[in-house]
Tab-separated table of C-alpha atoms and ligand atoms in Angstrom:
chain	number	residue	atom	x	y	z
A	222	UNK	CA	-22.350	39.441	28.263
A	223	UNK	CA	-18.576	39.867	26.947
A	224	UNK	CA	-17.580	35.908	27.449
A	225	UNK	CA	-21.091	34.560	26.737
A	226	UNK	CA	-20.203	36.245	23.343
A	227	UNK	CA	-16.840	34.908	23.060
A	228	UNK	CA	-18.095	31.856	23.633
A	229	UNK	CA	-20.560	32.069	21.012
A	230	UNK	CA	-18.063	33.273	18.916
A	231	UNK	CA	-15.626	29.814	19.937
A	232	UNK	CA	-18.563	27.377	18.845
A	233	UNK	CA	-19.334	29.524	15.504
A	234	UNK	CA	-15.984	28.823	15.155
A	235	UNK	CA	-15.598	25.334	16.090
A	236	UNK	CA	-18.931	24.768	14.150
A	237	UNK	CA	-17.364	26.058	10.963
A	238	UNK	CA	-14.461	24.092	11.170
A	239	UNK	CA	-16.430	20.656	11.689
A	240	UNK	CA	-18.701	21.669	9.198
A	241	UNK	CA	-15.750	21.934	6.836
A	242	UNK	CA	-14.015	18.397	7.742
A	243	UNK	CA	-17.066	17.155	7.206
A	244	UNK	CA	-17.280	18.184	3.760
A	245	UNK	CA	-13.644	17.064	2.983
A	246	UNK	CA	-13.553	13.671	4.452
A	247	UNK	CA	-16.797	12.463	6.508
A	248	UNK	CA	-16.630	8.720	5.565
A	249	UNK	CA	-15.526	5.706	8.294
A	250	UNK	CA	-14.812	2.437	6.858
A	251	UNK	CA	-15.692	1.750	10.453
A	252	UNK	CA	-19.274	3.224	10.184
A	253	UNK	CA	-20.193	3.101	6.668
A	254	UNK	CA	-19.162	-0.295	5.205
A	255	UNK	CA	-18.979	-3.668	6.570
A	256	UNK	CA	-16.294	-6.372	4.782
A	257	UNK	CA	-18.772	-9.204	3.995
A	258	UNK	CA	-16.647	-11.142	2.282
A	259	UNK	CA	-13.473	-12.989	2.527
A	260	UNK	CA	-13.193	-14.684	6.197
A	261	UNK	CA	-10.486	-11.997	7.710
A	262	UNK	CA	-8.870	-11.080	4.447
A	263	UNK	CA	-10.058	-7.685	4.130
A	264	UNK	CA	-9.385	-5.235	7.281
A	265	UNK	CA	-10.125	-1.675	8.465
A	266	UNK	CA	-6.641	-0.712	9.732
A	267	UNK	CA	-6.896	2.356	11.810
A	268	UNK	CA	-9.167	3.460	14.733
A	269	UNK	CA	-10.503	6.409	12.859
A	270	UNK	CA	-11.800	3.917	9.727
A	271	UNK	CA	-10.162	5.845	7.183
A	272	UNK	CA	-7.356	3.061	5.897
A	273	UNK	CA	-8.660	-0.464	4.899
A	274	UNK	CA	-7.194	-3.565	3.112
A	275	UNK	CA	-8.303	-5.884	0.595
A	276	UNK	CA	-6.254	-9.252	0.352
A	277	UNK	CA	-6.524	-11.893	-2.437
A	278	UNK	CA	-4.836	-15.624	-1.633
A	279	UNK	CA	-5.471	-18.926	-3.766
A	280	UNK	CA	-8.636	-19.653	-1.725
A	281	UNK	CA	-10.154	-16.324	-1.492
A	282	UNK	CA	-10.698	-12.909	-2.647
A	283	UNK	CA	-12.369	-10.094	-0.292
A	284	UNK	CA	-14.498	-6.811	-0.278
A	285	UNK	CA	-16.817	-4.598	1.513
A	286	UNK	CA	-20.201	-3.226	0.821
A	287	UNK	CA	-21.959	-0.024	2.176
A	288	UNK	CA	-24.129	-0.311	5.395
A	289	UNK	CA	-26.695	1.931	3.253
A	290	UNK	CA	-28.864	2.248	-0.214
A	291	UNK	CA	-29.006	5.279	-2.200
A	292	UNK	CA	-30.697	6.634	-4.889
A	293	UNK	CA	-28.150	8.704	-6.292
A	294	UNK	CA	-24.973	9.868	-4.762
A	295	UNK	CA	-21.598	10.966	-5.105
A	296	UNK	CA	-19.125	8.148	-4.243
A	297	UNK	CA	-15.226	8.633	-3.617
A	298	UNK	CA	-12.538	6.734	-2.315
A	299	UNK	CA	-8.552	6.471	-2.654
A	300	UNK	CA	-7.432	3.399	-3.963
A	301	UNK	CA	-3.465	1.706	-4.085
A	302	UNK	CA	-3.793	-0.776	-6.200
A	303	UNK	CA	-1.516	-4.597	-6.081
A	304	UNK	CA	1.840	-4.049	-7.211
A	305	UNK	CA	4.412	-5.996	-9.290
A	306	UNK	CA	3.023	-9.209	-10.996
A	307	UNK	CA	-0.875	-8.550	-10.553
A	308	UNK	CA	-2.015	-10.364	-13.468
A	309	UNK	CA	-5.337	-11.880	-13.166
A	310	UNK	CA	-6.319	-9.790	-10.211
A	311	UNK	CA	-9.066	-7.249	-10.242
A	312	UNK	CA	-9.747	-4.539	-7.992
A	313	UNK	CA	-13.158	-2.815	-7.999
A	314	UNK	CA	-15.297	-0.116	-6.818
A	315	UNK	CA	-18.637	0.273	-7.833
A	316	UNK	CA	-22.155	0.943	-7.233
A	317	UNK	CA	-24.977	-2.057	-7.639
A	318	UNK	CA	-28.715	-2.980	-7.181
A	319	UNK	CA	-29.600	-6.181	-6.267
A	320	UNK	CA	-31.510	-8.966	-8.637
A	321	UNK	CA	-31.730	-10.138	-11.735
A	322	UNK	CA	-32.508	-6.692	-13.566
A	323	UNK	CA	-30.087	-4.935	-11.485
A	324	UNK	CA	-28.244	-1.629	-12.385
A	325	UNK	CA	-24.446	-1.180	-12.062
A	326	UNK	CA	-21.975	1.482	-12.312
A	327	UNK	CA	-18.373	-0.271	-12.072
A	328	UNK	CA	-14.677	0.953	-12.080
A	329	UNK	CA	-12.496	-2.319	-12.122
A	330	UNK	CA	-8.565	-2.385	-12.446
A	331	UNK	CA	-7.315	-5.282	-14.489
A	332	UNK	CA	-4.101	-6.602	-13.052
A	333	UNK	CA	-1.048	-7.109	-15.222
A	334	UNK	CA	2.394	-8.593	-15.527
A	335	UNK	CA	5.372	-6.242	-13.697
A	336	UNK	CA	5.733	-2.969	-15.707
A	337	UNK	CA	2.785	-3.382	-17.781
A	338	UNK	CA	-0.013	-1.094	-17.490
A	339	UNK	CA	-3.042	-1.640	-15.720
A	340	UNK	CA	-6.565	-1.821	-17.641
A	341	UNK	CA	-8.622	0.550	-15.659
A	342	UNK	CA	-12.435	-0.837	-16.761
A	343	UNK	CA	-15.734	1.099	-16.860
A	344	UNK	CA	-19.017	-0.131	-17.484
A	345	UNK	CA	-22.879	0.556	-16.661
A	346	UNK	CA	-25.581	-1.483	-16.451
A	347	UNK	CA	-29.137	-0.851	-16.929
A	348	UNK	CA	-31.912	-3.541	-15.635
A	349	UNK	CA	-29.270	-6.434	-15.951
A	350	UNK	CA	-27.844	-5.075	-19.443
A	351	UNK	CA	-23.796	-4.324	-19.752
A	352	UNK	CA	-21.990	-4.113	-22.715
A	353	UNK	CA	-21.443	-0.385	-22.362
A	354	UNK	CA	-17.644	-0.792	-21.728
A	355	UNK	CA	-14.800	2.143	-21.624
A	356	UNK	CA	-11.276	1.052	-20.820
A	357	UNK	CA	-7.925	2.880	-20.441
A	358	UNK	CA	-4.739	3.041	-19.218
A	359	UNK	CA	-4.119	5.484	-16.673
A	360	UNK	CA	-1.423	8.380	-17.399
A	361	UNK	CA	0.485	7.325	-13.391
A	362	UNK	CA	1.386	4.327	-12.134
A	363	UNK	CA	-1.891	3.430	-9.861
A	364	UNK	CA	0.023	0.716	-7.850
A	365	UNK	CA	2.750	3.254	-6.390
A	366	UNK	CA	0.526	5.648	-4.671
A	367	UNK	CA	-3.123	6.327	-3.461
A	368	UNK	CA	-5.262	8.389	-6.133
A	369	UNK	CA	-8.864	9.078	-6.016
A	370	UNK	CA	-11.773	7.711	-7.860
A	371	UNK	CA	-15.195	8.865	-7.880
A	372	UNK	CA	-18.603	8.058	-9.463
A	373	UNK	CA	-21.382	10.865	-9.586
A	374	UNK	CA	-24.728	9.702	-10.124
A	375	UNK	CA	-27.431	12.053	-10.218
A	376	UNK	CA	-30.528	12.165	-11.943
A	377	UNK	CA	-29.266	13.581	-15.362
A	378	UNK	CA	-25.750	12.031	-15.767
A	379	UNK	CA	-23.003	9.572	-14.712
A	380	UNK	CA	-19.627	10.968	-14.169
A	381	UNK	CA	-16.485	8.909	-13.727
A	382	UNK	CA	-13.552	10.979	-12.450
A	383	UNK	CA	-9.639	9.861	-11.671
A	384	UNK	CA	-8.137	12.378	-9.708
A	385	UNK	CA	-11.108	15.125	-10.180
A	386	UNK	CA	-10.428	14.696	-14.306
A	387	UNK	CA	-13.874	13.474	-15.568
A	388	UNK	CA	-12.873	10.527	-17.959
A	389	UNK	CA	-16.547	9.360	-18.701
A	390	UNK	CA	-19.672	10.866	-18.456
A	391	UNK	CA	-22.881	8.777	-19.633
A	392	UNK	CA	-25.884	10.282	-20.135
A	393	UNK	CA	-29.217	9.888	-18.312
A	394	UNK	CA	-31.635	10.530	-21.254
A	395	UNK	CA	-34.524	8.181	-22.667
A	396	UNK	CA	-33.416	9.636	-25.867
A	397	UNK	CA	-30.167	7.900	-25.500
A	398	UNK	CA	-32.038	4.445	-25.732
A	399	UNK	CA	-31.151	3.679	-22.138
A	400	UNK	CA	-33.660	3.161	-19.839
A	401	UNK	CA	-31.695	5.272	-16.987
A	402	UNK	CA	-30.076	4.180	-13.561
A	403	UNK	CA	-32.662	5.912	-11.406
A	404	UNK	CA	-35.218	3.680	-10.178
A	405	UNK	CA	-32.814	1.154	-8.155
A	406	UNK	CA	-31.310	1.951	-5.189
A	407	UNK	CA	-27.802	1.004	-5.115
A	408	UNK	CA	-25.189	-0.311	-2.714
A	409	UNK	CA	-21.084	0.617	-2.781
A	410	UNK	CA	-19.196	-2.100	-3.104
A	411	UNK	CA	-15.690	-3.116	-3.156
A	412	UNK	CA	-13.854	-6.008	-3.688
A	413	UNK	CA	-10.238	-7.798	-4.807
A	414	UNK	CA	-10.677	-11.337	-6.754
A	415	UNK	CA	-9.130	-13.152	-9.161
A	416	UNK	CA	-10.404	-13.550	-13.081
A	417	UNK	CA	-7.304	-14.824	-14.510
A	418	UNK	CA	-9.744	-15.808	-17.344
A	419	UNK	CA	-11.577	-12.349	-17.744
A	420	UNK	CA	-8.796	-10.380	-16.921
A	421	UNK	CA	-5.960	-11.521	-19.150
A	422	UNK	CA	-7.013	-11.560	-22.401
A	423	UNK	CA	-8.111	-15.193	-22.283
A	424	UNK	CA	-6.398	-16.450	-19.829
A	425	UNK	CA	-3.233	-15.212	-21.521
A	426	UNK	CA	-1.306	-14.642	-18.277
A	427	UNK	CA	-1.406	-16.590	-15.352
A	428	UNK	CA	-1.938	-15.546	-11.567
A	429	UNK	CA	1.504	-16.080	-10.185
A	430	UNK	CA	0.232	-17.204	-6.948
A	431	UNK	CA	3.827	-17.576	-5.228
A	432	UNK	CA	3.435	-13.616	-5.065
A	433	UNK	CA	-0.280	-14.466	-2.921
A	434	UNK	CA	-1.415	-12.749	-1.001
A	435	UNK	CA	-2.073	-9.610	-2.830
A	436	UNK	CA	-3.468	-6.671	-1.137
A	437	UNK	CA	-4.955	-3.372	-2.528
A	438	UNK	CA	-5.597	-0.538	0.177
A	439	UNK	CA	-8.815	1.777	0.076
A	440	UNK	CA	-8.275	5.410	1.958
A	441	UNK	CA	-10.517	8.253	2.630
A	442	UNK	CA	-13.816	6.483	1.790
A	443	UNK	CA	-16.578	9.176	1.408
A	444	UNK	CA	-20.032	8.488	-0.081
A	445	UNK	CA	-22.450	11.897	0.024
A	446	UNK	CA	-25.894	10.526	-1.571
A	447	UNK	CA	-29.572	10.443	-0.939
A	448	UNK	CA	-30.343	7.544	1.596
A	449	UNK	CA	-32.996	4.916	0.762
A	450	UNK	CA	-34.769	3.528	3.490
A	451	UNK	CA	-37.920	2.084	3.688
A	452	UNK	CA	-39.085	2.363	0.084
A	453	UNK	CA	-37.911	6.822	0.237
A	454	UNK	CA	-34.846	8.251	-0.157
A	455	UNK	CA	-33.973	11.300	1.757
A	456	UNK	CA	-31.105	13.828	0.452
A	457	UNK	CA	-30.650	17.254	0.097
A	458	UNK	CA	-30.725	17.814	-3.684
A	459	UNK	CA	-28.551	21.341	-3.096
A	460	UNK	CA	-25.649	19.080	-2.958
A	461	UNK	CA	-23.400	20.067	-5.617
A	462	UNK	CA	-23.324	16.776	-6.934
A	463	UNK	CA	-27.366	16.495	-7.265
A	464	UNK	CA	-27.264	19.062	-10.234
A	465	UNK	CA	-23.179	18.725	-11.298
A	466	UNK	CA	-22.589	18.804	-14.985
A	467	UNK	CA	-19.658	19.207	-17.258
A	468	UNK	CA	-18.575	22.527	-18.116
A	469	UNK	CA	-16.942	23.222	-21.495
A	470	UNK	CA	-13.467	22.653	-19.272
A	471	UNK	CA	-15.074	19.179	-17.843
A	472	UNK	CA	-15.932	18.114	-21.640
A	473	UNK	CA	-12.554	18.921	-22.619
A	474	UNK	CA	-10.908	16.497	-19.996
A	475	UNK	CA	-12.819	13.803	-21.117
A	476	UNK	CA	-12.202	14.183	-24.660
A	477	UNK	CA	-8.384	14.090	-23.151
A	478	UNK	CA	-8.698	11.206	-21.449
A	479	UNK	CA	-10.136	9.299	-24.306
A	480	UNK	CA	-7.882	10.615	-27.157
A	481	UNK	CA	-4.920	9.615	-24.617
A	482	UNK	CA	-5.676	6.944	-22.642
A	483	UNK	CA	-8.652	5.078	-23.689
A	484	UNK	CA	-7.981	1.849	-24.734
A	485	UNK	CA	-11.413	0.575	-25.744
A	486	UNK	CA	-14.641	1.914	-26.469
A	487	UNK	CA	-17.925	0.193	-27.309
A	488	UNK	CA	-19.121	2.987	-28.999
A	489	UNK	CA	-16.189	2.288	-31.716
A	490	UNK	CA	-16.282	-1.654	-32.028
A	491	UNK	CA	-18.186	-2.287	-35.261
A	492	UNK	CA	-17.453	-5.623	-35.428
A	493	UNK	CA	-19.641	-6.080	-31.824
A	494	UNK	CA	-22.250	-3.894	-33.022
A	495	UNK	CA	-22.276	-4.815	-36.795
A	496	UNK	CA	-26.270	-3.453	-36.914
A	497	UNK	CA	-24.674	0.217	-35.560
A	498	UNK	CA	-23.370	0.949	-32.192
A	499	UNK	CA	-26.092	1.821	-29.587
A	500	UNK	CA	-27.958	4.775	-29.871
A	501	UNK	CA	-26.404	6.700	-26.380
A	502	UNK	CA	-23.114	6.427	-28.017
A	503	UNK	CA	-23.847	9.140	-30.469
B	756	LIG	C1	-1.464	-5.821	-20.300
B	756	LIG	O1	-0.465	-4.901	-20.786
B	756	LIG	C2	-0.158	-5.092	-22.259
B	756	LIG	C3	0.899	-3.836	-23.051
B	756	LIG	O2	2.299	-4.422	-22.183
B	756	LIG	C4	-1.855	-4.700	-22.537
B	756	LIG	O3	-1.600	-4.700	-24.430
B	756	LIG	C5	-2.832	-5.347	-22.113
B	756	LIG	O4	-4.078	-4.946	-22.212
B	756	LIG	C6	-2.634	-5.172	-20.398
B	756	LIG	N1	-3.417	-5.987	-19.865
B	756	LIG	C7	-4.200	-5.887	-18.748
B	756	LIG	C8	-5.122	-6.571	-18.514
B	756	LIG	O5	-4.600	-4.616	-18.496
């Protein structure tokens, strides 16, 4: 009697520990993604699948994609970007649906010459139309260490966050004039590629191939989402991310990031939108 009770107690404790570690970190690059591009340039580096590297040389970049598709979710990963002269390289982490009228939610890191800041480029595509860029210079050196980048995508909003600080909120409401991203399941993708022309203000700086291969690291991948399979999505709608909103503190963090670290905002680009900025900007 006593021992069975003790055993049960031990199981309970074990269960609690397991549940907790699932909360903190559940993903594995071995289980959850496949390196689908780059001919050996992308690699999982450890047995548990917590660390992955992508590399880029003159001949090819590399990338991975999630095995599953999701309709809503919160995905996060830690990244350590290409150090030194990374001009012309772009390191990405994003969600995307297939087809010609695709949806997409992007984090793209545009490299720079040594000593100059990376640009964190964010964008949202609905039905194949992007043009919603906001760009930031981060408040730390993203090549010196791992930092956490997350995308929360729920029926009401998309939240981009850096180390838990929300830097952008994109609302899912018809009143914003955006047909929101709520119909097309997306996969998670990451890549390291060369975009000299786009990423360096029209090829202003050349990629220094003598520094190749360029390598970026991804760690502690985790996707908690509604898995899409056979035309249906299944998820536990009581996950915190599913109903996540930005409270006053969160909204103030976004304001802080935008006031101090934003370097481009499509919403204030009057030259680009002479007829007035898109409705979701107001
Ligand atoms: C590179 O750094 C300069 C500032 O020194 C900045 O103006 C430019 O936007 C940066 N380029 C990229 C691609 O991040």
